[in-house]
Tab-separated table of C-alpha atoms in Angstrom:
chain	number	residue	atom	x	y	z
A	1	MET	CA	0.003	-0.029	-0.016
A	2	HIS	CA	2.857	2.327	0.789
A	3	THR	CA	4.325	1.767	-2.596
A	4	ASN	CA	1.202	2.416	-4.502
A	5	ALA	CA	0.673	5.674	-2.593
A	6	ALA	CA	4.036	6.862	-3.639
A	7	ASP	CA	3.481	5.974	-7.310
A	8	SER	CA	0.167	7.758	-7.279
A	9	GLU	CA	1.840	10.795	-5.815
A	10	VAL	CA	4.474	10.918	-8.493
A	11	THR	CA	1.819	10.453	-11.195
A	12	SER	CA	-0.280	13.259	-9.807
A	13	LEU	CA	2.658	15.633	-9.721
A	14	SER	CA	3.657	14.886	-13.254
A	15	ALA	CA	0.124	15.275	-14.486
A	16	SER	CA	-0.571	18.473	-12.596
A	17	SER	CA	2.606	20.235	-13.895
A	18	PRO	CA	2.297	21.717	-17.425
A	19	THR	CA	4.403	20.393	-20.251
A	20	ARG	CA	7.161	22.934	-21.078
A	21	SER	CA	9.889	22.723	-23.609
A	22	PRO	CA	13.272	23.616	-22.079
A	23	ARG	CA	14.832	26.895	-23.452
A	24	ARG	CA	18.061	26.444	-25.328
A	25	PRO	CA	20.597	29.081	-24.281
A	26	ALA	CA	22.600	30.970	-27.101
A	27	TYR	CA	26.376	31.347	-26.951
A	28	PHE	CA	28.559	33.792	-28.932
A	29	VAL	CA	31.958	32.787	-30.524
A	30	GLN	CA	34.547	35.415	-31.204
A	31	SER	CA	36.263	35.033	-34.622
A	32	PRO	CA	39.022	37.497	-35.687
A	33	SER	CA	38.877	38.969	-39.205
A	34	ARG	CA	41.865	38.446	-41.540
A	35	ASP	CA	44.528	41.108	-41.956
A	36	SER	CA	43.896	43.569	-44.704
A	37	HIS	CA	46.304	43.530	-47.735
A	38	ASP	CA	47.240	47.169	-47.253
A	39	GLY	CA	49.255	46.518	-44.113
A	40	GLU	CA	46.902	48.242	-41.676
A	41	LYS	CA	46.250	46.939	-38.121
A	42	THR	CA	43.840	44.043	-37.852
A	43	ALA	CA	40.398	44.812	-36.510
A	44	THR	CA	38.576	42.340	-34.492
A	45	SER	CA	34.892	41.738	-35.478
A	46	PHE	CA	32.412	39.806	-33.522
A	47	HIS	CA	29.826	37.635	-35.202
A	48	SER	CA	26.962	36.575	-33.046
A	49	THR	CA	26.624	32.931	-33.986
A	50	PRO	CA	24.296	31.082	-31.834
A	51	VAL	CA	25.608	27.659	-30.974
A	52	LEU	CA	23.178	25.200	-29.572
A	53	SER	CA	24.386	22.452	-27.421
A	54	PRO	CA	23.201	19.016	-28.423
A	55	MET	CA	20.087	17.608	-26.764
A	56	GLY	CA	19.368	21.082	-25.385
A	57	SER	CA	21.970	20.814	-22.682
A	58	PRO	CA	24.547	23.711	-22.155
A	59	PRO	CA	28.002	23.115	-23.843
A	60	HIS	CA	30.972	22.425	-21.743
A	61	SER	CA	33.379	25.297	-21.020
A	62	HIS	CA	36.414	23.383	-22.177
A	63	SER	CA	35.037	22.879	-25.768
A	64	SER	CA	34.565	26.648	-26.137
A	65	SER	CA	38.056	27.496	-24.928
A	66	SER	CA	39.711	24.863	-27.161
A	67	ARG	CA	37.989	26.258	-30.256
A	68	PHE	CA	39.080	29.770	-29.385
A	69	SER	CA	42.652	28.620	-28.828
A	70	LYS	CA	42.644	26.946	-32.266
A	71	ILE	CA	41.529	30.173	-33.937
A	72	ASN	CA	44.167	32.163	-32.169
A	73	GLY	CA	46.756	29.541	-33.091
A	74	SER	CA	45.830	29.806	-36.753
A	75	LYS	CA	46.061	33.587	-36.570
A	76	ARG	CA	49.528	33.372	-35.058
A	77	LYS	CA	50.614	30.939	-37.716
A	78	GLN	CA	49.318	33.324	-40.346
A	79	HIS	CA	51.163	36.257	-38.834
A	80	ALA	CA	54.324	34.145	-38.568
A	81	GLY	CA	54.037	33.242	-42.227
A	82	ASP	CA	53.588	36.853	-43.211
A	83	ARG	CA	56.548	37.936	-41.170
A	84	LYS	CA	58.676	35.174	-42.673
A	85	PHE	CA	57.656	36.246	-46.193
A	86	ALA	CA	58.426	39.859	-45.437
A	87	ARG	CA	61.832	38.912	-43.982
A	88	ILE	CA	62.644	36.787	-47.079
A	89	GLU	CA	61.546	39.628	-49.371
A	90	GLU	CA	63.615	42.132	-47.412
A	91	GLU	CA	66.678	39.867	-47.521
A	92	GLY	CA	66.177	39.493	-51.289
A	93	LEU	CA	66.122	43.282	-51.656
A	94	LEU	CA	69.245	43.608	-49.574
A	95	HIS	CA	70.975	41.022	-51.695
A	96	ASP	CA	69.969	42.888	-54.795
A	97	GLY	CA	71.341	46.096	-53.359
A	98	ASP	CA	74.572	44.323	-52.523
A	99	ARG	CA	74.832	43.045	-56.092
A	100	GLU	CA	74.248	46.603	-57.416
A	101	GLU	CA	76.935	47.977	-55.086
A	102	LYS	CA	79.277	45.234	-56.180
A	103	GLY	CA	78.835	46.282	-59.846
A	104	LEU	CA	81.163	48.845	-61.535
A	105	PRO	CA	80.186	52.462	-60.974
A	106	ARG	CA	79.410	54.772	-63.879
A	107	ARG	CA	82.716	56.631	-63.693
A	108	CYS	CA	84.535	53.358	-64.340
A	109	TYR	CA	82.726	53.052	-67.632
A	110	VAL	CA	83.571	56.647	-68.537
A	111	LEU	CA	87.206	56.012	-67.683
A	112	ALA	CA	87.225	52.865	-69.755
A	113	PHE	CA	85.728	54.708	-72.685
A	114	VAL	CA	88.342	57.486	-72.447
A	115	VAL	CA	91.194	55.024	-72.250
A	116	GLY	CA	89.875	52.987	-75.162
A	117	PHE	CA	89.364	56.054	-77.310
A	118	SER	CA	92.887	57.280	-76.485
A	119	LEU	CA	94.444	53.933	-77.403
A	120	LEU	CA	92.444	53.829	-80.681
A	121	PHE	CA	93.518	57.388	-81.546
A	122	ALA	CA	97.136	56.655	-80.696
A	123	PHE	CA	97.062	53.539	-82.880
A	124	PHE	CA	95.598	55.602	-85.753
A	125	SER	CA	98.304	58.269	-85.236
A	126	LEU	CA	101.035	55.604	-85.407
A	127	ILE	CA	99.662	54.351	-88.687
A	128	LEU	CA	99.738	57.825	-90.151
A	129	TYR	CA	103.267	58.443	-88.858
A	130	ALA	CA	104.477	55.108	-90.218
A	131	ALA	CA	102.964	55.888	-93.615
A	132	ALA	CA	104.432	59.438	-93.752
A	133	LYS	CA	107.904	58.814	-92.483
A	134	PRO	CA	109.306	56.936	-95.590
A	135	GLN	CA	108.073	59.713	-97.932
A	136	LYS	CA	111.160	61.866	-97.597
A	137	PRO	CA	111.739	65.001	-99.684
A	138	LYS	CA	114.421	65.011	-102.394
A	139	ILE	CA	116.962	67.817	-102.745
A	140	LEU	CA	119.288	68.331	-105.674
A	141	VAL	CA	121.913	71.118	-105.650
A	142	LYS	CA	122.267	72.267	-109.269
A	143	SER	CA	124.883	75.021	-109.464
A	144	ILE	CA	126.581	78.024	-107.896
A	145	THR	CA	127.491	81.239	-109.710
A	146	PHE	CA	130.088	83.718	-108.390
A	147	GLU	CA	129.159	87.212	-109.422
A	148	GLN	CA	131.922	88.789	-107.393
A	149	LEU	CA	135.046	87.663	-105.609
A	150	LYS	CA	137.502	90.308	-104.701
A	151	VAL	CA	140.500	90.232	-102.355
A	152	GLN	CA	142.102	93.394	-101.076
A	153	ALA	CA	144.260	94.537	-98.134
A	154	GLY	CA	142.536	95.679	-94.991
A	155	GLN	CA	142.362	95.346	-91.200
A	156	ASP	CA	140.229	93.194	-89.007
A	157	ALA	CA	138.282	94.382	-86.007
A	158	GLY	CA	141.408	94.257	-83.841
A	159	GLY	CA	143.411	96.457	-86.253
A	160	ILE	CA	145.512	93.628	-87.596
A	161	GLY	CA	146.411	94.074	-91.272
A	162	THR	CA	145.431	91.153	-93.448
A	163	ASP	CA	143.797	90.311	-96.752
A	164	MET	CA	140.033	90.858	-96.851
A	165	ILE	CA	137.653	89.050	-99.213
A	166	THR	CA	134.302	90.268	-100.498
A	167	MET	CA	132.163	87.933	-102.489
A	168	ASN	CA	128.640	87.486	-103.862
A	169	ALA	CA	127.246	84.235	-105.204
A	170	THR	CA	123.947	82.595	-106.135
A	171	LEU	CA	123.096	79.009	-105.240
A	172	ARG	CA	120.422	77.030	-107.100
A	173	MET	CA	118.786	73.839	-105.975
A	174	MET	CA	115.703	71.757	-106.643
A	175	TYR	CA	113.387	70.753	-103.826
A	176	ARG	CA	110.742	68.011	-104.391
A	177	ASN	CA	108.118	66.861	-101.868
A	178	THR	CA	107.323	63.163	-102.402
A	179	GLY	CA	104.520	63.063	-99.818
A	180	THR	CA	101.264	61.762	-101.246
A	181	PHE	CA	98.930	63.123	-98.576
A	182	PHE	CA	100.764	65.940	-96.787
A	183	GLY	CA	102.627	69.172	-97.472
A	184	VAL	CA	105.849	70.332	-95.763
A	185	HIS	CA	107.178	73.526	-94.256
A	186	VAL	CA	110.827	74.043	-95.321
A	187	THR	CA	113.566	76.047	-93.633
A	188	SER	CA	117.328	75.674	-93.411
A	189	SER	CA	120.320	76.305	-91.297
A	190	PRO	CA	122.775	79.038	-92.443
A	191	ILE	CA	124.408	78.009	-95.719
A	192	ASP	CA	128.078	78.487	-95.185
A	193	LEU	CA	130.661	78.801	-97.871
A	194	SER	CA	134.103	78.217	-96.449
A	195	PHE	CA	137.685	78.440	-97.725
A	196	SER	CA	140.529	77.050	-95.689
A	197	GLN	CA	138.138	76.586	-92.723
A	198	ILE	CA	137.191	80.239	-92.889
A	199	THR	CA	133.608	81.095	-93.705
A	200	ILE	CA	133.804	83.679	-96.514
A	201	GLY	CA	130.093	83.859	-97.327
A	202	SER	CA	126.717	82.679	-96.023
A	203	GLY	CA	123.011	82.700	-96.889
A	204	THR	CA	119.761	80.985	-95.877
A	205	ILE	CA	116.683	79.533	-97.435
A	206	LYS	CA	113.563	81.638	-96.958
A	207	LYS	CA	110.833	79.630	-95.308
A	208	PHE	CA	108.278	78.207	-97.727
A	209	TYR	CA	105.499	75.658	-97.956
A	210	GLN	CA	105.645	72.830	-100.497
A	211	SER	CA	102.428	71.055	-101.277
A	212	ARG	CA	102.170	67.306	-101.748
A	213	LYS	CA	103.864	65.728	-104.808
A	214	SER	CA	105.260	68.971	-106.150
A	215	GLN	CA	108.626	70.618	-106.585
A	216	ARG	CA	110.288	73.979	-107.025
A	217	THR	CA	113.650	75.657	-107.738
A	218	VAL	CA	115.107	77.313	-104.684
A	219	ILE	CA	117.522	80.263	-105.104
A	220	VAL	CA	119.737	81.452	-102.296
A	221	ASN	CA	121.826	84.594	-102.352
A	222	MET	CA	125.195	84.190	-100.501
A	223	ILE	CA	127.099	87.275	-99.419
A	224	GLY	CA	130.416	87.909	-97.727
A	225	ASP	CA	131.692	91.351	-96.898
A	226	LYS	CA	135.366	91.997	-96.033
A	227	THR	CA	136.067	88.736	-94.344
A	228	PRO	CA	139.652	88.572	-93.017
A	229	LEU	CA	141.762	85.794	-94.472
A	230	TYR	CA	144.866	85.951	-92.182
A	231	GLY	CA	147.401	84.926	-94.819
A	232	SER	CA	145.200	82.362	-96.578
A	233	GLY	CA	144.057	84.560	-99.428
A	234	SER	CA	147.128	84.297	-101.676
A	235	THR	CA	145.519	81.564	-103.805
A	236	LEU	CA	142.351	83.659	-104.107
A	237	VAL	CA	144.242	86.604	-105.582
A	238	PRO	CA	144.090	86.430	-109.384
A	239	PRO	CA	147.582	86.177	-110.929
A	240	PRO	CA	149.107	89.368	-112.346
A	241	PRO	CA	149.312	89.785	-116.102
A	242	PRO	CA	152.454	88.264	-117.529
A	243	ALA	CA	155.436	90.579	-118.212
A	244	PRO	CA	156.522	90.869	-121.837
A	245	ILE	CA	159.725	88.995	-122.744
A	246	PRO	CA	161.998	90.782	-125.307
A	247	ILE	CA	163.425	88.648	-128.096
A	248	LYS	CA	166.086	89.805	-130.598
A	249	SER	CA	165.336	89.311	-134.228
A	250	LYS	CA	168.018	88.923	-136.953
A	251	LYS	CA	165.887	90.121	-139.782
A	252	LYS	CA	164.560	93.213	-138.210
A	253	LYS	CA	166.340	95.826	-136.277
A	254	GLY	CA	165.585	96.075	-132.660
A	255	PRO	CA	164.098	93.531	-130.248
A	256	ILE	CA	160.674	91.934	-130.722
A	257	VAL	CA	158.482	91.758	-127.646
A	258	ILE	CA	156.607	88.454	-127.233
A	259	VAL	CA	154.136	87.912	-124.475
A	260	GLU	CA	153.843	84.262	-123.380
A	261	PRO	CA	150.637	83.162	-121.728
A	262	PRO	CA	150.972	82.499	-117.980
A	263	ALA	CA	150.447	79.113	-116.441
A	264	PRO	CA	146.776	78.690	-115.388
A	265	PRO	CA	146.321	79.013	-111.617
A	266	ALA	CA	145.295	76.025	-109.556
A	267	PRO	CA	141.590	75.774	-108.721
A	268	VAL	CA	140.665	77.126	-105.286
A	269	PRO	CA	138.871	74.487	-103.147
A	270	MET	CA	135.788	75.630	-101.289
A	271	ARG	CA	133.203	73.859	-99.217
A	272	LEU	CA	129.476	74.371	-98.993
A	273	ASN	CA	127.748	73.047	-95.872
A	274	PHE	CA	124.093	73.372	-94.693
A	275	THR	CA	121.042	71.478	-93.448
A	276	VAL	CA	117.560	71.580	-94.921
A	277	ARG	CA	114.690	71.089	-92.376
A	278	SER	CA	111.282	69.898	-93.532
A	279	HIS	CA	108.315	69.643	-91.121
A	280	ALA	CA	105.026	67.861	-92.045
A	281	TYR	CA	101.953	68.395	-89.900
A	282	VAL	CA	99.872	65.352	-90.866
A	283	LEU	CA	97.595	65.435	-87.866
A	284	GLY	CA	98.518	68.692	-86.235
A	285	LYS	CA	101.378	68.424	-83.810
A	286	LEU	CA	100.341	64.954	-82.845
A	287	VAL	CA	101.594	63.413	-86.089
A	288	HIS	CA	104.574	65.634	-86.929
A	289	PRO	CA	107.237	63.859	-88.965
A	290	LYS	CA	110.512	65.747	-89.494
A	291	PHE	CA	112.905	65.346	-92.355
A	292	TYR	CA	116.406	66.772	-92.018
A	293	LYS	CA	118.881	66.651	-94.889
A	294	ARG	CA	122.517	67.479	-94.437
A	295	ILE	CA	124.178	68.685	-97.635
A	296	VAL	CA	127.930	69.015	-98.260
A	297	CYS	CA	129.244	70.262	-101.616
A	298	LEU	CA	132.852	70.610	-102.811
A	299	ILE	CA	133.537	73.486	-105.140
A	300	ASN	CA	136.605	74.097	-107.268
A	301	PHE	CA	136.634	77.762	-107.978
A	302	GLU	CA	138.520	79.239	-110.900
A	303	HIS	CA	138.800	82.896	-111.767
A	304	LYS	CA	137.961	82.177	-115.358
A	305	LYS	CA	134.560	80.881	-114.169
A	306	LEU	CA	133.599	84.169	-112.666
A	307	ASN	CA	129.918	84.976	-113.612
A	308	LYS	CA	129.486	81.478	-114.961
A	309	HIS	CA	127.534	78.565	-113.609
A	310	ILE	CA	129.607	76.007	-111.771
A	311	ALA	CA	127.816	72.665	-111.798
A	312	LEU	CA	127.423	70.903	-108.439
A	313	THR	CA	125.167	68.048	-109.315
A	314	ASN	CA	127.882	65.437	-108.980
A	315	ASN	CA	129.846	67.257	-106.229
A	316	CYS	CA	127.290	67.161	-103.404
A	317	THR	CA	126.313	64.546	-100.910
A	318	VAL	CA	122.872	64.517	-99.244
A	319	THR	CA	122.392	62.486	-96.088
A	320	SER	CA	119.441	62.163	-93.744
A	321	VAL	CA	120.016	63.279	-90.153
């Protein structure tokens, strides 16, 4: 009976209480939004997502915390990956900067260009010089003419009495420029005419320009005025006219005067010495070949050849110096 009373009490309680569906509580999960691509700070957004526990019972606290920790862990992994990528990219930029710094600077290229151009220009100048140097001018001394040669007594600057010579002569020579692509500027050293190691007359070539592959006749006036001879002028003095020799004739009365011709005087040796200087400016002063010709002529002067041409073609030597 006691048992039945208890069961009836439980039945009555359950019947008397209204049937109510249990209310399912809502929970909110915090999910962080992803970082923006423009590098700004991340903003946390909250999405109210109701999560219903199964069978209407409230979820356990440890499941919620584990899910939140997983989300935070993924975020940290994402940030770590971004930082690693940024670090790799920065290292790559640094390496590129190092490679650029290791390359040659611009001034090295300019210097290399200047050096290369200078070497090329020097090589071209050497070619021009090598081509111009063998094309030497040709000089031919033709003749000399003595218009005057007079010896008379006088005194030198110190008052010493001696023979003095005065002369005037004209020298003719032919100058030919053999250069095929350049002209030459021509001058000379003093042209000395000496006798017994004494310079009795001198002259010089007036400066002139000779174009390529052309020639001209050069005329030089040589003058000597009262040059002391100091006892060496006896051979330069013309011989006196021969004295008449009287001869007795048997047929005619009185002596007959016969003049015998004198013996011809020995030729007077003279020496002509000078240097002809030729300058060619092929490429300005950078390619400037020089041609020096030393000329020595031996002259045998005779008084009977006064005012006559004395040929010197075969009596001169021309050497390059």
